[in-house]
Amino acid sequence: AQKITQTQPGMFVQEKEAVTLDCTYDTSDQSYGLFWYKQPSSGEMIFLIYQGSYDEQNATEGRYSLNFQKARKSANLVISASQLGDSAMYFCAMKHLETSGSRLTFGEGTQLTVNP
Amino acid sequence: ETGVTQSPTHLIKTRGQQVTLRCSSQSGHNTVSWYQQALGQGPQFIFQYYREEENGRGNFPPRFSGLQFPNYSSELNVNALELDDSALYLCASSLNRGRGYTFGSGTRLTVV
């Protein structure tokens, strides 16, 4: 079974500073994908970044980067130069790539607050 | 290109009633997944439809059922509503069960 653990229920950061949101995962699969989503109070899940288990380079998307440490089974999200609009709930999720039912398994989330 | 649209946005139902939630996929997407997100928790996978057939199901009872139509829009039906069914229901579409999911804003269901 797949499991995602996010140990930080809440995080605070000053505007313009960087912040790291932790995510560890547990799977026996060799081929999987890791996702980070942002969920503002409106409810929509906004895709931020993706890392495949066989990708050798850490993924980056603008101000978002993923610190992927496969041996430690961690996939931490780094947000650089935080903005007030980054305040939201952040979810780490995993997908098993080898089966046809492409479900996402989500963690419990981290509530990020960016202070001015 | 339009995103994923869900309706209604909010709904209040009485325990024991039935409810139908609707989702229009992003243009070009043929796969739809449904998730239940209880307050303060991460989303839980309910099921997925690919080309009008159920293609994976999470740990939800049979009173949760769905449909996908030829235009790839989808419905989630819940019978015999229970108080614990109160949650945000999210729909996500993708192409060929790929990794590019687009989520809607959800339907917030309250069961009283």
Coordinates of C-alpha atoms in Angstrom, one line a residue, chain A residues 35 37 39 41-47 50 89 91 95 97 100-109, chain B residues 31 33 35 37 40-45 48 55-58 88 90 97-99 101 103-105 108:
Chain A
F35 CA 3.1 15.5 -7.1
Y37 CA -0.7 20.6 -5.2
Q39 CA -5.3 24.2 -2.4
S41 CA -9.7 28.3 0.3
S42 CA -11.7 28.1 -2.9
G43 CA -11.1 24.4 -2.9
E44 CA -9.5 23.8 -6.3
M45 CA -6.4 21.7 -6.4
I46 CA -3.7 23.5 -8.4
F47 CA -0.8 21.4 -9.8
Y50 CA 5.9 16.6 -10.6
M89 CA -2.9 24.3 2.0
F91 CA -0.6 18.5 -0.5
K95 CA 0.7 7.8 -8.1
L97 CA 2.7 4.4 -12.7
S100 CA -4.1 1.2 -15.1
G101 CA -6.1 2.8 -12.3
S102 CA -4.2 6.0 -11.8
R103 CA -5.3 7.0 -8.4
L104 CA -3.5 9.7 -6.4
T105 CA -2.7 9.0 -2.8
F106 CA -2.6 12.3 -0.8
G107 CA -1.0 13.3 2.5
E108 CA -2.8 15.2 5.2
G109 CA -1.5 18.5 4.0
Chain B
T31 CA -10.4 10.1 -17.9
S33 CA -11.4 10.6 -11.2
Y35 CA -12.1 12.2 -4.7
Q37 CA -12.0 15.4 1.0
G40 CA -9.0 19.0 7.5
Q41 CA -7.9 15.9 5.6
G42 CA -6.3 15.1 2.3
P43 CA -8.5 13.9 -0.6
Q44 CA -9.4 10.2 -0.8
F45 CA -9.8 8.4 -4.1
Q48 CA -11.9 6.6 -11.9
N55 CA -11.2 1.8 -14.1
G56 CA -10.2 1.6 -10.4
R57 CA -12.0 2.1 -7.1
G58 CA -11.0 3.1 -3.7
L88 CA -15.7 18.4 -0.5
L90 CA -13.4 16.9 -6.2
R97 CA -4.9 8.1 -17.3
G98 CA -1.8 10.2 -17.6
R99 CA -0.1 12.3 -14.9
Y101 CA -4.6 16.0 -13.7
F103 CA -9.0 19.5 -10.8
G104 CA -12.3 21.3 -10.5
S105 CA -13.2 23.5 -7.5
R108 CA -19.2 21.0 -0.9

